[in-house]
JSON list of C-alpha atoms in Angstrom, two decimals:
[
{"chain": "T", "resi": 284, "resn": "MET", "atom": "CA", "xyz": [11.71, -5.60, 7.15]},
{"chain": "T", "resi": 285, "resn": "HIS", "atom": "CA", "xyz": [12.89, -2.02, 6.73]},
{"chain": "T", "resi": 286, "resn": "VAL", "atom": "CA", "xyz": [10.62, 1.01, 6.46]},
{"chain": "T", "resi": 287, "resn": "HIS", "atom": "CA", "xyz": [11.72, 3.89, 4.24]},
{"chain": "T", "resi": 288, "resn": "TYR", "atom": "CA", "xyz": [9.97, 7.20, 3.56]},
{"chain": "T", "resi": 289, "resn": "LEU", "atom": "CA", "xyz": [10.72, 8.06, -0.05]},
{"chain": "T", "resi": 290, "resn": "GLY", "atom": "CA", "xyz": [9.02, 11.44, -0.33]},
{"chain": "T", "resi": 291, "resn": "TRP", "atom": "CA", "xyz": [7.63, 12.69, -3.65]},
{"chain": "T", "resi": 292, "resn": "LEU", "atom": "CA", "xyz": [8.70, 10.79, -6.77]},
{"chain": "T", "resi": 293, "resn": "ARG", "atom": "CA", "xyz": [7.79, 11.42, -10.40]},
{"chain": "T", "resi": 294, "resn": "ARG", "atom": "CA", "xyz": [5.64, 8.67, -11.91]},
{"chain": "T", "resi": 295, "resn": "PRO", "atom": "CA", "xyz": [8.35, 6.79, -13.92]},
{"chain": "T", "resi": 296, "resn": "GLN", "atom": "CA", "xyz": [10.71, 6.88, -10.93]},
{"chain": "T", "resi": 297, "resn": "LEU", "atom": "CA", "xyz": [7.89, 5.75, -8.65]},
{"chain": "T", "resi": 298, "resn": "TRP", "atom": "CA", "xyz": [7.10, 2.71, -10.82]},
{"chain": "T", "resi": 299, "resn": "LYS", "atom": "CA", "xyz": [10.78, 1.70, -10.91]},
{"chain": "T", "resi": 300, "resn": "THR", "atom": "CA", "xyz": [11.00, 2.13, -7.14]},
{"chain": "T", "resi": 301, "resn": "PHE", "atom": "CA", "xyz": [7.99, -0.13, -6.57]},
{"chain": "T", "resi": 302, "resn": "ALA", "atom": "CA", "xyz": [10.07, -3.06, -7.89]},
{"chain": "T", "resi": 303, "resn": "ASP", "atom": "CA", "xyz": [12.51, -2.66, -4.98]},
{"chain": "T", "resi": 304, "resn": "HIS", "atom": "CA", "xyz": [9.87, -2.83, -2.23]},
{"chain": "T", "resi": 305, "resn": "ASP", "atom": "CA", "xyz": [7.54, -5.38, -0.65]},
{"chain": "T", "resi": 306, "resn": "VAL", "atom": "CA", "xyz": [4.58, -3.20, 0.35]},
{"chain": "T", "resi": 307, "resn": "LEU", "atom": "CA", "xyz": [3.26, 0.34, -0.05]},
{"chain": "T", "resi": 308, "resn": "VAL", "atom": "CA", "xyz": [2.19, 2.04, 3.18]},
{"chain": "T", "resi": 309, "resn": "MET", "atom": "CA", "xyz": [-0.53, 4.69, 2.73]},
{"chain": "T", "resi": 310, "resn": "PRO", "atom": "CA", "xyz": [-0.96, 6.42, 6.12]},
{"chain": "T", "resi": 311, "resn": "SER", "atom": "CA", "xyz": [-3.36, 9.11, 4.83]},
{"chain": "T", "resi": 312, "resn": "THR", "atom": "CA", "xyz": [-5.47, 10.27, 7.74]},
{"chain": "T", "resi": 313, "resn": "THR", "atom": "CA", "xyz": [-8.13, 12.20, 5.83]},
{"chain": "T", "resi": 314, "resn": "LEU", "atom": "CA", "xyz": [-9.80, 12.02, 2.45]},
{"chain": "T", "resi": 315, "resn": "GLU", "atom": "CA", "xyz": [-7.62, 10.49, -0.28]},
{"chain": "T", "resi": 316, "resn": "ALA", "atom": "CA", "xyz": [-9.48, 11.44, -3.47]},
{"chain": "T", "resi": 317, "resn": "MET", "atom": "CA", "xyz": [-8.93, 8.11, -5.23]},
{"chain": "T", "resi": 318, "resn": "GLY", "atom": "CA", "xyz": [-5.63, 6.71, -4.11]},
{"chain": "T", "resi": 319, "resn": "LEU", "atom": "CA", "xyz": [-4.00, 6.62, -7.55]},
{"chain": "T", "resi": 320, "resn": "VAL", "atom": "CA", "xyz": [-0.57, 5.81, -6.10]},
{"chain": "T", "resi": 321, "resn": "ALA", "atom": "CA", "xyz": [-2.07, 2.87, -4.22]},
{"chain": "T", "resi": 322, "resn": "LEU", "atom": "CA", "xyz": [-3.70, 1.58, -7.40]},
{"chain": "T", "resi": 323, "resn": "GLU", "atom": "CA", "xyz": [-0.44, 2.03, -9.32]},
{"chain": "T", "resi": 324, "resn": "ALA", "atom": "CA", "xyz": [1.35, 0.08, -6.60]},
{"chain": "T", "resi": 325, "resn": "GLN", "atom": "CA", "xyz": [-1.17, -2.73, -6.93]},
{"chain": "T", "resi": 326, "resn": "ALA", "atom": "CA", "xyz": [-0.76, -2.72, -10.71]},
{"chain": "T", "resi": 327, "resn": "CYS", "atom": "CA", "xyz": [3.01, -3.12, -10.15]},
{"chain": "T", "resi": 328, "resn": "GLY", "atom": "CA", "xyz": [2.48, -6.06, -7.77]},
{"chain": "T", "resi": 329, "resn": "LEU", "atom": "CA", "xyz": [2.79, -4.26, -4.43]},
{"chain": "T", "resi": 330, "resn": "PRO", "atom": "CA", "xyz": [0.34, -4.98, -1.63]},
{"chain": "T", "resi": 331, "resn": "VAL", "atom": "CA", "xyz": [-1.00, -1.85, 0.08]},
{"chain": "T", "resi": 332, "resn": "LEU", "atom": "CA", "xyz": [-1.27, -1.25, 3.84]},
{"chain": "T", "resi": 333, "resn": "TYR", "atom": "CA", "xyz": [-3.61, 1.70, 4.30]},
{"chain": "T", "resi": 334, "resn": "GLN", "atom": "CA", "xyz": [-5.67, 3.80, 6.68]},
{"chain": "T", "resi": 335, "resn": "PRO", "atom": "CA", "xyz": [-9.34, 3.20, 5.78]},
{"chain": "T", "resi": 336, "resn": "VAL", "atom": "CA", "xyz": [-10.28, 6.75, 4.78]},
{"chain": "T", "resi": 337, "resn": "PRO", "atom": "CA", "xyz": [-12.74, 7.86, 2.09]},
{"chain": "T", "resi": 338, "resn": "GLY", "atom": "CA", "xyz": [-11.26, 7.33, -1.33]},
{"chain": "T", "resi": 339, "resn": "LEU", "atom": "CA", "xyz": [-8.88, 4.55, -0.31]},
{"chain": "T", "resi": 340, "resn": "THR", "atom": "CA", "xyz": [-11.69, 2.47, 1.15]},
{"chain": "T", "resi": 341, "resn": "GLU", "atom": "CA", "xyz": [-13.65, 2.76, -2.08]},
{"chain": "T", "resi": 342, "resn": "SER", "atom": "CA", "xyz": [-10.72, 2.14, -4.43]},
{"chain": "T", "resi": 343, "resn": "LEU", "atom": "CA", "xyz": [-8.95, -0.58, -2.41]},
{"chain": "T", "resi": 344, "resn": "GLY", "atom": "CA", "xyz": [-11.57, -2.16, -0.17]},
{"chain": "T", "resi": 345, "resn": "GLY", "atom": "CA", "xyz": [-10.63, -5.72, 0.73]},
{"chain": "T", "resi": 346, "resn": "THR", "atom": "CA", "xyz": [-7.82, -5.86, -1.83]},
{"chain": "T", "resi": 347, "resn": "GLY", "atom": "CA", "xyz": [-5.52, -3.95, 0.50]},
{"chain": "T", "resi": 348, "resn": "LEU", "atom": "CA", "xyz": [-4.77, -4.37, 4.18]},
{"chain": "T", "resi": 349, "resn": "ALA", "atom": "CA", "xyz": [-6.58, -1.72, 6.25]},
{"chain": "T", "resi": 350, "resn": "THR", "atom": "CA", "xyz": [-5.24, -0.68, 9.65]},
{"chain": "T", "resi": 351, "resn": "ASP", "atom": "CA", "xyz": [-5.48, 2.18, 12.13]},
{"chain": "T", "resi": 352, "resn": "PHE", "atom": "CA", "xyz": [-2.40, 4.38, 11.73]},
{"chain": "T", "resi": 353, "resn": "ALA", "atom": "CA", "xyz": [-3.34, 6.23, 14.93]},
{"chain": "T", "resi": 354, "resn": "ASP", "atom": "CA", "xyz": [-2.37, 3.05, 16.78]},
{"chain": "T", "resi": 355, "resn": "PRO", "atom": "CA", "xyz": [1.37, 2.32, 16.29]},
{"chain": "T", "resi": 356, "resn": "HIS", "atom": "CA", "xyz": [0.92, -1.16, 17.76]},
{"chain": "T", "resi": 357, "resn": "ALA", "atom": "CA", "xyz": [-1.73, -1.99, 15.15]},
{"chain": "T", "resi": 358, "resn": "VAL", "atom": "CA", "xyz": [0.60, -0.86, 12.35]},
{"chain": "T", "resi": 359, "resn": "ALA", "atom": "CA", "xyz": [3.49, -2.89, 13.81]},
{"chain": "T", "resi": 360, "resn": "ARG", "atom": "CA", "xyz": [1.22, -5.95, 14.09]},
{"chain": "T", "resi": 361, "resn": "GLU", "atom": "CA", "xyz": [0.15, -5.68, 10.44]},
{"chain": "T", "resi": 362, "resn": "LEU", "atom": "CA", "xyz": [3.73, -5.18, 9.22]},
{"chain": "T", "resi": 363, "resn": "ASP", "atom": "CA", "xyz": [4.81, -8.18, 11.25]},
{"chain": "T", "resi": 364, "resn": "ARG", "atom": "CA", "xyz": [1.91, -10.21, 9.86]},
{"chain": "T", "resi": 365, "resn": "LEU", "atom": "CA", "xyz": [2.98, -9.27, 6.33]},
{"chain": "T", "resi": 366, "resn": "ARG", "atom": "CA", "xyz": [6.49, -10.42, 7.16]},
{"chain": "T", "resi": 367, "resn": "THR", "atom": "CA", "xyz": [5.57, -13.69, 8.84]},
{"chain": "T", "resi": 368, "resn": "SER", "atom": "CA", "xyz": [2.42, -14.96, 7.08]},
{"chain": "T", "resi": 369, "resn": "PRO", "atom": "CA", "xyz": [3.72, -16.81, 4.03]},
{"chain": "T", "resi": 370, "resn": "ASN", "atom": "CA", "xyz": [0.45, -16.72, 2.06]},
{"chain": "T", "resi": 371, "resn": "LEU", "atom": "CA", "xyz": [-0.58, -13.15, 2.86]},
{"chain": "T", "resi": 372, "resn": "LEU", "atom": "CA", "xyz": [1.72, -11.22, 0.48]},
{"chain": "T", "resi": 373, "resn": "PRO", "atom": "CA", "xyz": [0.91, -13.44, -2.54]},
{"chain": "T", "resi": 374, "resn": "ALA", "atom": "CA", "xyz": [-2.82, -13.22, -1.78]},
{"chain": "T", "resi": 375, "resn": "LEU", "atom": "CA", "xyz": [-2.69, -9.43, -1.50]},
{"chain": "T", "resi": 376, "resn": "ARG", "atom": "CA", "xyz": [-0.61, -9.18, -4.69]},
{"chain": "T", "resi": 377, "resn": "ALA", "atom": "CA", "xyz": [-3.19, -11.24, -6.61]},
{"chain": "T", "resi": 378, "resn": "ALA", "atom": "CA", "xyz": [-6.14, -9.32, -5.19]},
{"chain": "T", "resi": 379, "resn": "GLY", "atom": "CA", "xyz": [-4.39, -6.03, -5.90]},
{"chain": "T", "resi": 380, "resn": "ALA", "atom": "CA", "xyz": [-3.66, -6.93, -9.53]},
{"chain": "T", "resi": 381, "resn": "THR", "atom": "CA", "xyz": [-7.31, -7.83, -10.05]},
{"chain": "T", "resi": 382, "resn": "ASN", "atom": "CA", "xyz": [-8.42, -4.61, -8.37]},
{"chain": "T", "resi": 383, "resn": "ALA", "atom": "CA", "xyz": [-6.00, -2.39, -10.32]},
{"chain": "T", "resi": 384, "resn": "ALA", "atom": "CA", "xyz": [-7.29, -3.87, -13.58]},
{"chain": "T", "resi": 385, "resn": "ARG", "atom": "CA", "xyz": [-10.68, -2.28, -12.82]},
{"chain": "T", "resi": 386, "resn": "PHE", "atom": "CA", "xyz": [-9.06, 1.14, -13.37]},
{"chain": "T", "resi": 387, "resn": "PRO", "atom": "CA", "xyz": [-7.54, 1.15, -16.88]}
]
């Protein structure tokens, strides 16, 4: 598994880029108004690993994988779990698609 920081992308480029990745990491440490990028990722089939902050917690809840980004070991554990648990990615993809459909 490789981790890449992509920086800011325009929406059409972002959606195309989602197809080349396995998971979206949302390390926001404070309020994330709604987490539109996370919802767009879910709509495109990407599971979301996120810091449980206001906004993301409400929009993603149990359909994403919450972790504490202040603890690098916790993040590494979750990334490793995503890599090694064969049923986890498909389950998160399915839950994410259902969740994203709530936000037309």
